[in-house]
Short mmCIF file of C-alpha atoms and ligand atoms in Angstrom, two decimals:
data_model
loop_
_atom_site.label_atom_id
_atom_site.label_comp_id
_atom_site.label_asym_id
_atom_site.label_seq_id
_atom_site.Cartn_x
_atom_site.Cartn_y
_atom_site.Cartn_z
CA MET A 16 -19.76 61.51 224.00
CA LEU A 17 -19.61 64.62 221.91
CA THR A 18 -16.32 66.53 222.07
CA LEU A 19 -16.76 70.25 221.46
CA PRO A 20 -16.26 72.17 219.31
CA VAL A 21 -17.38 70.01 216.39
CA TYR A 22 -15.02 70.28 213.41
CA LEU A 23 -16.83 70.85 210.10
CA ASP A 24 -14.12 72.75 208.25
CA ASN A 25 -12.53 69.89 206.36
CA HIS A 26 -12.10 71.94 203.17
CA ALA A 27 -9.67 74.17 205.05
CA THR A 28 -7.68 71.25 206.37
CA THR A 29 -8.16 67.76 207.76
CA ARG A 30 -6.95 66.04 210.87
CA VAL A 31 -4.00 63.69 210.29
CA ASP A 32 -5.28 60.11 210.28
CA PRO A 33 -3.72 58.24 213.25
CA ARG A 34 -2.50 55.57 210.82
CA VAL A 35 -0.67 58.27 208.86
CA LEU A 36 1.00 59.66 211.98
CA GLU A 37 2.02 56.18 213.08
CA ALA A 38 3.74 55.55 209.74
CA MET A 39 5.58 58.88 209.89
CA LEU A 40 7.06 58.67 213.38
CA PRO A 41 10.08 56.39 212.70
CA TYR A 42 11.21 58.79 209.98
CA PHE A 43 11.84 61.53 212.54
CA THR A 44 13.94 59.52 214.96
CA THR A 45 15.21 56.27 213.44
CA VAL A 46 15.28 56.54 209.66
CA TYR A 47 16.31 60.20 209.63
CA GLY A 48 18.74 60.21 206.70
CA ASN A 49 18.75 62.62 203.80
CA ALA A 50 17.10 60.92 200.83
CA ALA A 51 19.79 62.46 198.61
CA SER A 52 22.67 60.83 200.53
CA ILE A 53 23.76 58.02 198.24
CA SER A 54 26.75 56.75 200.23
CA HIS A 55 25.17 55.10 203.30
CA LYS A 56 22.23 53.17 204.66
CA PHE A 57 20.60 56.19 206.33
CA GLY A 58 20.24 57.80 202.93
CA TRP A 59 19.20 54.59 201.15
CA ASP A 60 16.44 53.89 203.66
CA ALA A 61 15.15 57.44 203.38
CA ALA A 62 15.24 57.24 199.57
CA GLU A 63 13.35 53.96 199.67
CA ALA A 64 10.63 55.53 201.84
CA VAL A 65 10.36 58.45 199.41
CA ASP A 66 10.05 56.08 196.45
CA ARG A 67 7.21 54.26 198.19
CA GLY A 68 5.43 57.53 199.01
CA ARG A 69 5.77 58.68 195.43
CA GLU A 70 4.31 55.40 194.17
CA GLN A 71 1.35 55.64 196.55
CA VAL A 72 0.56 59.18 195.41
CA ALA A 73 0.96 58.22 191.74
CA ALA A 74 -1.38 55.24 192.15
CA LEU A 75 -4.12 57.44 193.60
CA ILE A 76 -4.32 59.56 190.42
CA GLY A 77 -3.35 56.96 187.81
CA ALA A 78 0.13 58.39 187.19
CA GLU A 79 3.62 56.87 187.07
CA SER A 80 5.77 57.55 190.11
CA ARG A 81 8.41 59.44 188.10
CA GLU A 82 5.69 61.90 187.08
CA ILE A 83 5.23 63.02 190.71
CA ILE A 84 7.21 66.08 191.87
CA VAL A 85 7.09 66.58 195.63
CA THR A 86 6.32 70.17 196.70
CA SER A 87 5.23 71.94 199.89
CA GLY A 88 1.55 71.85 198.91
CA SER A 89 -0.92 73.00 196.29
CA THR A 90 0.03 76.67 196.43
CA GLU A 91 3.55 75.77 195.38
CA SER A 92 2.34 73.14 192.89
CA ASN A 93 0.04 75.66 191.20
CA ASN A 94 2.81 78.26 191.02
CA LEU A 95 5.30 75.74 189.66
CA ALA A 96 2.82 74.45 187.07
CA LEU A 97 1.65 77.84 185.83
CA LYS A 98 4.86 79.84 186.00
CA GLY A 99 7.08 76.91 185.10
CA ALA A 100 5.31 75.80 181.94
CA LEU A 101 5.00 79.14 180.17
CA PRO A 102 8.63 79.75 179.17
CA HIS A 103 8.46 76.54 177.11
CA LEU A 104 5.22 77.50 175.35
CA LYS A 105 6.05 81.10 174.37
CA ARG A 106 6.67 80.42 170.73
CA LYS A 107 3.18 78.83 170.37
CA GLY A 108 1.28 81.76 171.85
CA ASN A 109 0.63 83.91 174.90
CA HIS A 110 -3.01 83.29 175.86
CA LEU A 111 -4.05 81.65 179.14
CA VAL A 112 -7.55 80.56 180.20
CA THR A 113 -8.94 79.97 183.68
CA ALA A 114 -12.25 80.30 185.56
CA ALA A 115 -13.53 82.93 187.97
CA THR A 116 -14.27 80.32 190.66
CA GLU A 117 -10.65 79.17 191.02
CA HIS A 118 -8.76 79.28 194.32
CA LYS A 119 -6.55 82.33 194.89
CA ALA A 120 -3.55 80.01 194.54
CA VAL A 121 -4.40 79.76 190.83
CA LEU A 122 -5.94 83.19 190.19
CA ASP A 123 -3.19 85.21 191.82
CA PRO A 124 -0.24 83.60 190.00
CA LEU A 125 -2.17 83.98 186.72
CA LYS A 126 -2.98 87.63 187.46
CA ARG A 127 0.71 88.25 188.13
CA LEU A 128 1.53 86.65 184.78
CA ALA A 129 -1.10 88.88 183.15
CA ARG A 130 0.59 91.97 184.65
CA GLU A 131 3.83 90.71 183.16
CA GLY A 132 2.27 90.70 179.71
CA TRP A 133 0.58 87.33 179.23
CA ASP A 134 -2.96 87.51 177.86
CA LEU A 135 -5.43 86.06 180.42
CA THR A 136 -9.11 85.17 179.95
CA ILE A 137 -11.12 84.43 183.11
CA VAL A 138 -14.22 82.44 182.13
CA ASP A 139 -17.45 82.79 184.12
CA SER A 140 -19.02 79.77 185.75
CA ASP A 141 -22.76 79.15 185.66
CA SER A 142 -24.94 79.90 188.70
CA HIS A 143 -23.93 76.55 190.24
CA GLY A 144 -20.21 77.31 190.02
CA PHE A 145 -19.94 74.82 187.15
CA VAL A 146 -17.41 75.57 184.40
CA SER A 147 -18.69 73.94 181.23
CA VAL A 148 -16.55 72.63 178.42
CA ASP A 149 -18.48 74.97 176.09
CA ALA A 150 -17.51 78.00 178.15
CA ILE A 151 -13.86 76.96 177.95
CA ALA A 152 -14.11 76.15 174.22
CA ALA A 153 -15.57 79.60 173.55
CA ALA A 154 -12.57 81.25 175.22
CA LEU A 155 -9.87 79.41 173.23
CA THR A 156 -7.99 81.14 170.44
CA ASP A 157 -5.16 80.13 168.12
CA ARG A 158 -2.83 81.73 170.66
CA THR A 159 -4.06 79.74 173.70
CA ILE A 160 -1.26 77.71 175.29
CA LEU A 161 -2.58 76.78 178.73
CA VAL A 162 -5.93 76.15 180.45
CA SER A 163 -6.31 75.81 184.23
CA VAL A 164 -9.63 74.63 185.70
CA MET A 165 -10.07 73.16 189.17
CA ALA A 166 -11.49 69.66 189.64
CA ALA A 167 -13.66 70.50 192.65
CA ASN A 168 -14.41 73.89 194.13
CA ASN A 169 -13.22 74.46 197.70
CA GLU A 170 -16.18 76.63 198.72
CA VAL A 171 -19.27 75.22 197.06
CA GLY A 172 -17.95 71.74 196.20
CA THR A 173 -19.00 71.86 192.55
CA LEU A 174 -17.27 69.25 190.35
CA ASN A 175 -16.10 70.46 186.96
CA PRO A 176 -16.05 68.29 183.80
CA ILE A 177 -12.27 68.08 183.76
CA GLY A 178 -12.15 64.99 181.52
CA GLU A 179 -14.10 66.84 178.83
CA ILE A 180 -11.98 69.97 179.25
CA GLY A 181 -8.78 67.89 179.20
CA ARG A 182 -9.77 66.14 175.97
CA LEU A 183 -10.69 69.46 174.34
CA CYS A 184 -7.29 70.87 175.29
CA HIS A 185 -5.46 67.82 173.95
CA GLU A 186 -7.32 68.00 170.64
CA ARG A 187 -6.19 71.62 170.33
CA GLY A 188 -2.61 70.99 171.51
CA ILE A 189 -3.13 73.12 174.64
CA LEU A 190 -1.63 72.25 178.02
CA PHE A 191 -4.21 71.44 180.72
CA HIS A 192 -3.58 72.07 184.42
CA THR A 193 -6.06 71.22 187.18
CA ASP A 194 -5.96 72.24 190.82
CA ALA A 195 -7.34 68.96 192.19
CA THR A 196 -6.70 69.77 195.85
CA GLN A 197 -10.30 69.19 196.94
CA ALA A 198 -11.00 66.29 194.58
CA VAL A 199 -8.06 63.99 195.27
CA GLY A 200 -9.16 61.08 197.41
CA LYS A 201 -12.77 62.29 197.41
CA VAL A 202 -14.01 61.60 193.87
CA PRO A 203 -12.60 59.39 191.07
CA LEU A 204 -9.74 61.08 189.27
CA ASN A 205 -7.34 59.73 186.66
CA VAL A 206 -4.72 61.76 184.81
CA VAL A 207 -4.82 59.42 181.80
CA ASP A 208 -8.61 59.14 181.39
CA ASP A 209 -9.05 62.85 182.10
CA SER A 210 -6.23 64.00 179.75
CA ILE A 211 -4.53 66.02 182.49
CA ASP A 212 -1.01 67.38 181.90
CA LEU A 213 -0.40 69.02 185.28
CA LEU A 214 -2.25 68.31 188.54
CA SER A 215 -1.81 69.93 191.96
CA LEU A 216 -2.56 68.21 195.25
CA SER A 217 -1.97 68.86 198.95
CA ALA A 218 -1.68 66.10 201.58
CA HIS A 219 -3.41 67.95 204.42
CA LYS A 220 -6.67 68.01 202.46
CA PHE A 221 -6.84 64.21 202.55
CA TYR A 222 -5.80 63.38 206.13
CA GLY A 223 -2.06 63.72 205.55
CA PRO A 224 0.32 66.25 207.13
CA LYS A 225 0.47 69.97 206.30
CA GLY A 226 3.36 71.40 204.33
CA ILE A 227 3.62 68.65 201.72
CA GLY A 228 1.99 68.15 198.35
CA ALA A 229 2.76 67.17 194.82
CA LEU A 230 2.62 68.25 191.23
CA TYR A 231 1.89 65.61 188.62
CA VAL A 232 3.85 66.40 185.45
CA ARG A 233 2.96 64.35 182.36
CA ARG A 234 5.95 62.57 180.78
CA ARG A 235 4.41 61.44 177.48
CA ASP A 236 1.95 62.76 174.87
CA PRO A 237 2.93 65.45 175.52
CA GLN A 238 6.04 65.55 177.66
CA VAL A 239 5.57 68.64 179.78
CA ARG A 240 8.63 70.79 180.33
CA LEU A 241 8.93 73.10 183.32
CA THR A 242 11.33 75.77 184.50
CA PRO A 243 11.83 75.34 188.26
CA LEU A 244 10.82 78.07 190.72
CA PHE A 245 14.08 77.62 192.62
CA ASP A 246 17.47 76.22 191.80
CA GLY A 247 19.75 74.29 194.09
CA GLY A 248 20.81 70.71 194.58
CA GLY A 249 18.78 69.43 191.64
CA HIS A 250 16.35 67.34 193.71
CA GLU A 251 13.12 66.07 192.15
CA ARG A 252 14.77 65.73 188.74
CA GLY A 253 15.74 69.39 188.85
CA PHE A 254 12.11 70.56 189.08
CA ARG A 255 12.24 71.33 192.79
CA SER A 256 15.52 71.62 194.64
CA GLY A 257 15.67 71.29 198.40
CA THR A 258 16.08 68.42 200.87
CA LEU A 259 12.96 66.28 200.88
CA ALA A 260 10.84 66.22 204.05
CA VAL A 261 10.98 62.43 204.30
CA PRO A 262 8.50 61.99 207.20
CA LEU A 263 5.98 64.18 205.38
CA VAL A 264 6.42 62.26 202.11
CA VAL A 265 5.81 59.02 204.04
CA GLY A 266 2.67 60.55 205.55
CA MET A 267 1.40 61.80 202.20
CA GLY A 268 1.96 58.34 200.71
CA VAL A 269 0.07 56.49 203.42
CA ALA A 270 -2.72 59.08 203.29
CA ALA A 271 -2.96 58.50 199.53
CA GLU A 272 -3.13 54.74 199.96
CA LEU A 273 -5.85 55.02 202.61
CA ALA A 274 -7.80 57.38 200.37
CA MET A 275 -7.53 54.93 197.50
CA ASN A 276 -8.72 51.99 199.58
CA GLU A 277 -11.45 53.75 201.51
CA ARG A 278 -12.69 56.48 199.16
CA GLU A 279 -15.83 54.80 197.91
CA GLU A 280 -17.12 53.66 201.26
CA GLU A 281 -16.23 56.95 202.89
CA ALA A 282 -17.90 59.00 200.15
CA ALA A 283 -21.14 57.05 200.56
CA ARG A 284 -21.12 57.51 204.33
CA LEU A 285 -20.38 61.24 204.09
CA LEU A 286 -22.97 61.80 201.37
CA ALA A 287 -25.63 60.30 203.66
CA LEU A 288 -24.46 62.49 206.55
CA ARG A 289 -24.39 65.58 204.32
CA GLU A 290 -27.97 64.88 203.22
CA ARG A 291 -29.00 64.40 206.84
CA LEU A 292 -27.50 67.80 207.68
CA HIS A 293 -29.13 69.51 204.71
CA THR A 294 -32.58 68.01 205.34
CA GLY A 295 -32.32 68.59 209.07
CA ILE A 296 -31.56 72.28 208.61
CA ALA A 297 -34.16 72.68 205.85
CA GLN A 298 -36.85 71.22 208.13
CA ARG A 299 -36.12 73.72 210.89
CA VAL A 300 -34.97 76.86 209.11
CA SER A 301 -36.83 78.75 206.39
CA GLY A 302 -35.20 81.02 203.83
CA ILE A 303 -32.14 78.91 203.06
CA GLN A 304 -30.47 78.59 199.69
CA LEU A 305 -28.10 75.87 198.54
CA ASN A 306 -24.94 77.25 196.92
CA GLY A 307 -23.20 75.10 194.34
CA HIS A 308 -24.44 72.31 192.13
CA PRO A 309 -27.35 70.21 193.46
CA THR A 310 -25.81 66.89 192.32
CA LEU A 311 -22.37 67.44 190.77
CA ARG A 312 -20.67 68.27 194.06
CA LEU A 313 -18.24 66.87 196.59
CA PRO A 314 -20.06 64.33 198.78
CA ALA A 315 -18.94 66.02 201.99
CA ASN A 316 -19.67 69.64 201.06
CA LEU A 317 -22.74 71.64 202.03
CA ASN A 318 -22.81 75.39 201.39
CA LEU A 319 -25.93 77.26 202.50
CA SER A 320 -26.99 80.90 202.61
CA PHE A 321 -29.38 81.99 205.36
CA ALA A 322 -31.47 84.95 204.23
CA TYR A 323 -31.30 88.01 206.52
CA VAL A 324 -28.44 86.68 208.62
CA ASP A 325 -24.80 87.72 208.47
CA GLY A 326 -22.51 84.72 208.11
CA GLU A 327 -19.93 86.19 210.43
CA ALA A 328 -22.54 86.83 213.13
CA LEU A 329 -23.94 83.34 212.59
CA MET A 330 -20.53 81.76 213.09
CA MET A 331 -20.06 83.77 216.29
CA ALA A 332 -23.44 82.56 217.53
CA MET A 333 -22.44 78.93 216.98
CA ARG A 334 -19.00 78.73 218.48
CA ASP A 335 -19.43 75.03 219.26
CA VAL A 336 -19.32 74.22 215.55
CA ALA A 337 -16.27 75.11 213.44
CA VAL A 338 -17.34 76.08 209.91
CA SER A 339 -16.36 78.86 207.55
CA SER A 340 -18.34 81.67 205.97
CA GLY A 341 -18.45 83.33 202.57
CA SER A 342 -18.60 86.65 204.39
CA ALA A 343 -14.88 86.17 205.08
CA CYS A 344 -14.26 89.64 206.41
CA THR A 345 -10.55 89.29 206.97
CA ALA A 346 -8.13 92.18 207.13
CA ALA A 347 -6.59 90.97 203.89
CA ASP A 348 -9.86 90.71 202.00
CA PRO A 349 -12.96 92.67 203.03
CA GLU A 350 -14.96 91.40 200.05
CA PRO A 351 -17.37 88.48 200.36
CA SER A 352 -16.40 85.23 198.63
CA HIS A 353 -15.26 85.81 195.04
CA VAL A 354 -16.61 82.34 194.21
CA LEU A 355 -20.17 83.11 195.30
CA LEU A 356 -20.06 86.50 193.57
CA ALA A 357 -18.80 84.88 190.36
CA MET A 358 -21.77 82.50 190.53
CA GLY A 359 -24.10 85.50 190.63
CA VAL A 360 -25.08 85.08 194.29
CA ASP A 361 -25.96 88.59 195.53
CA GLU A 362 -23.71 90.23 198.09
CA ASP A 363 -26.11 89.84 201.01
CA MET A 364 -26.64 86.14 200.35
CA ALA A 365 -22.87 85.68 199.88
CA ARG A 366 -22.30 87.28 203.28
CA ALA A 367 -25.04 85.05 204.71
CA SER A 368 -23.35 81.80 203.67
CA LEU A 369 -21.84 78.99 205.68
CA ARG A 370 -19.65 76.20 204.36
CA PHE A 371 -19.99 72.86 206.11
CA GLY A 372 -17.12 70.50 205.28
CA LEU A 373 -17.66 67.01 206.63
CA GLY A 374 -14.82 64.55 206.93
CA ARG A 375 -13.55 61.10 207.83
CA PHE A 376 -14.02 61.68 211.54
CA THR A 377 -17.47 63.30 211.39
CA THR A 378 -20.16 61.37 213.31
CA THR A 379 -23.95 61.25 213.10
CA GLU A 380 -24.12 62.66 216.60
CA GLU A 381 -22.08 65.68 215.51
CA ILE A 382 -24.38 66.26 212.55
CA ASP A 383 -27.50 66.14 214.73
CA PHE A 384 -25.87 68.54 217.19
CA THR A 385 -24.97 70.90 214.32
CA ILE A 386 -28.54 70.96 213.01
CA LYS A 387 -29.74 72.09 216.43
CA VAL A 388 -26.98 74.68 216.86
CA VAL A 389 -27.64 76.20 213.42
CA ALA A 390 -31.41 76.30 213.92
CA ASP A 391 -31.03 77.95 217.35
CA ALA A 392 -28.50 80.49 216.10
CA VAL A 393 -30.64 81.53 213.12
CA ALA A 394 -33.73 81.76 215.34
CA LYS A 395 -31.79 84.03 217.70
CA LEU A 396 -30.30 86.29 215.02
CA ARG A 397 -33.16 86.79 212.60
CA PRO A 398 -35.39 88.84 214.92
CA LEU A 399 -32.44 91.27 215.20
CA SER A 400 -32.50 91.90 211.46
CA ALA A 401 -34.57 94.88 210.33
CA ALA A 402 -34.90 93.37 206.87
CA TRP A 403 -36.24 90.11 208.29
CA ASN A 404 -38.79 91.92 210.45
CA SER A 405 -40.04 94.08 207.61
CA ASN A 406 -40.29 90.95 205.49
CA LEU A 407 -42.64 89.23 207.96
C1 PLP B 508 -6.33 74.31 200.14
C2 PLP B 508 -6.32 74.63 198.70
C3 PLP B 508 -5.18 75.13 198.06
C4 PLP B 508 -3.92 75.51 198.81
O1 PLP B 508 -3.31 74.40 199.38
P1 PLP B 508 -2.06 74.62 200.36
O2 PLP B 508 -1.85 73.31 200.99
O3 PLP B 508 -2.49 75.68 201.34
O4 PLP B 508 -0.92 75.10 199.55
C5 PLP B 508 -5.23 75.35 196.70
N1 PLP B 508 -6.33 75.07 196.00
C6 PLP B 508 -7.44 74.57 196.57
C7 PLP B 508 -8.63 74.26 195.71
C8 PLP B 508 -7.47 74.33 197.93
O5 PLP B 508 -8.59 73.85 198.48
#
């Protein structure tokens, strides 16, 4: 039986895996100590659970557990990485490099730093949203101290060559940060092989709870130094003060372990479902355009523009399927997706885009239902478009 609405917005957030929730529950009611309490069993048990969670997260990205700083999520991790690293790099230079397709949680902190006097270069992607190592190399100067490029794009799913960019940065003695929020647990990722110095992740993007994440901070070659965003009890080796949310750390750890064990099989299943969705829509709807890279993309991402249809109107016409649109006319941001615009997608096609994010709990039945809903909605809306009619 199909339960409506169908959830295809897994890039925004994912449902907590029941196995994750199960593991978390005792840490609310039984093992509820403060992990920083060193004088009794409540504290020791909590600290042990945190250690395990940290190890599970570290294992997922090829790090050591003491290189994992627990945060509230990727927004905080990005801010801590970018704002925290700079004071220690000042004497080497003042130039920062990022890409136009980054999430606002990277672009906005960097733009604030630029207003404060740091020199920022925002590199263009290609038309697939791909940020090449050559584009990054061309932006580097003798004054460059930090490069930040995301591992996988949250809108169009494009995978960037972060290993190549990481190695380039290391050769030049430049710190490399990656916002890997969409990539962690979805595609292979290894901080050693990919020469990553700082990596941001968020548990709720891989079937863990919301409000918890981590920043990987390299300890050797080079040892990355950071100034904390807030001071206090000196938790997380002084990088991030504040009492740890033990149940959330436990959940993030179990989610990481599940992702590690099940990633390959899950990716293959979701890739097949994604292709089924794409082909199914393409067979029934004309005038569609794939946004993002045709092959170098997250297995569970499909981003399509529907010519002569407004994405917002399309979403309204398919209320039984939860997706998101590049038209994104929110009060805060009336512009269409900055990612699609940076890729050179024209404004109308950006407004006509839908992002389908499949996930662990997506079924074949839901995909087949979605194909029908999309085809019906487009068929209903297009005759209302003057441009479509004059195009006939
Ligand atoms: C979701 C997301 C973030 C923000 O994560 P929060 O958990 O909301 O802090 C940052 N970057 C990317 C690429 C994301 O997809």
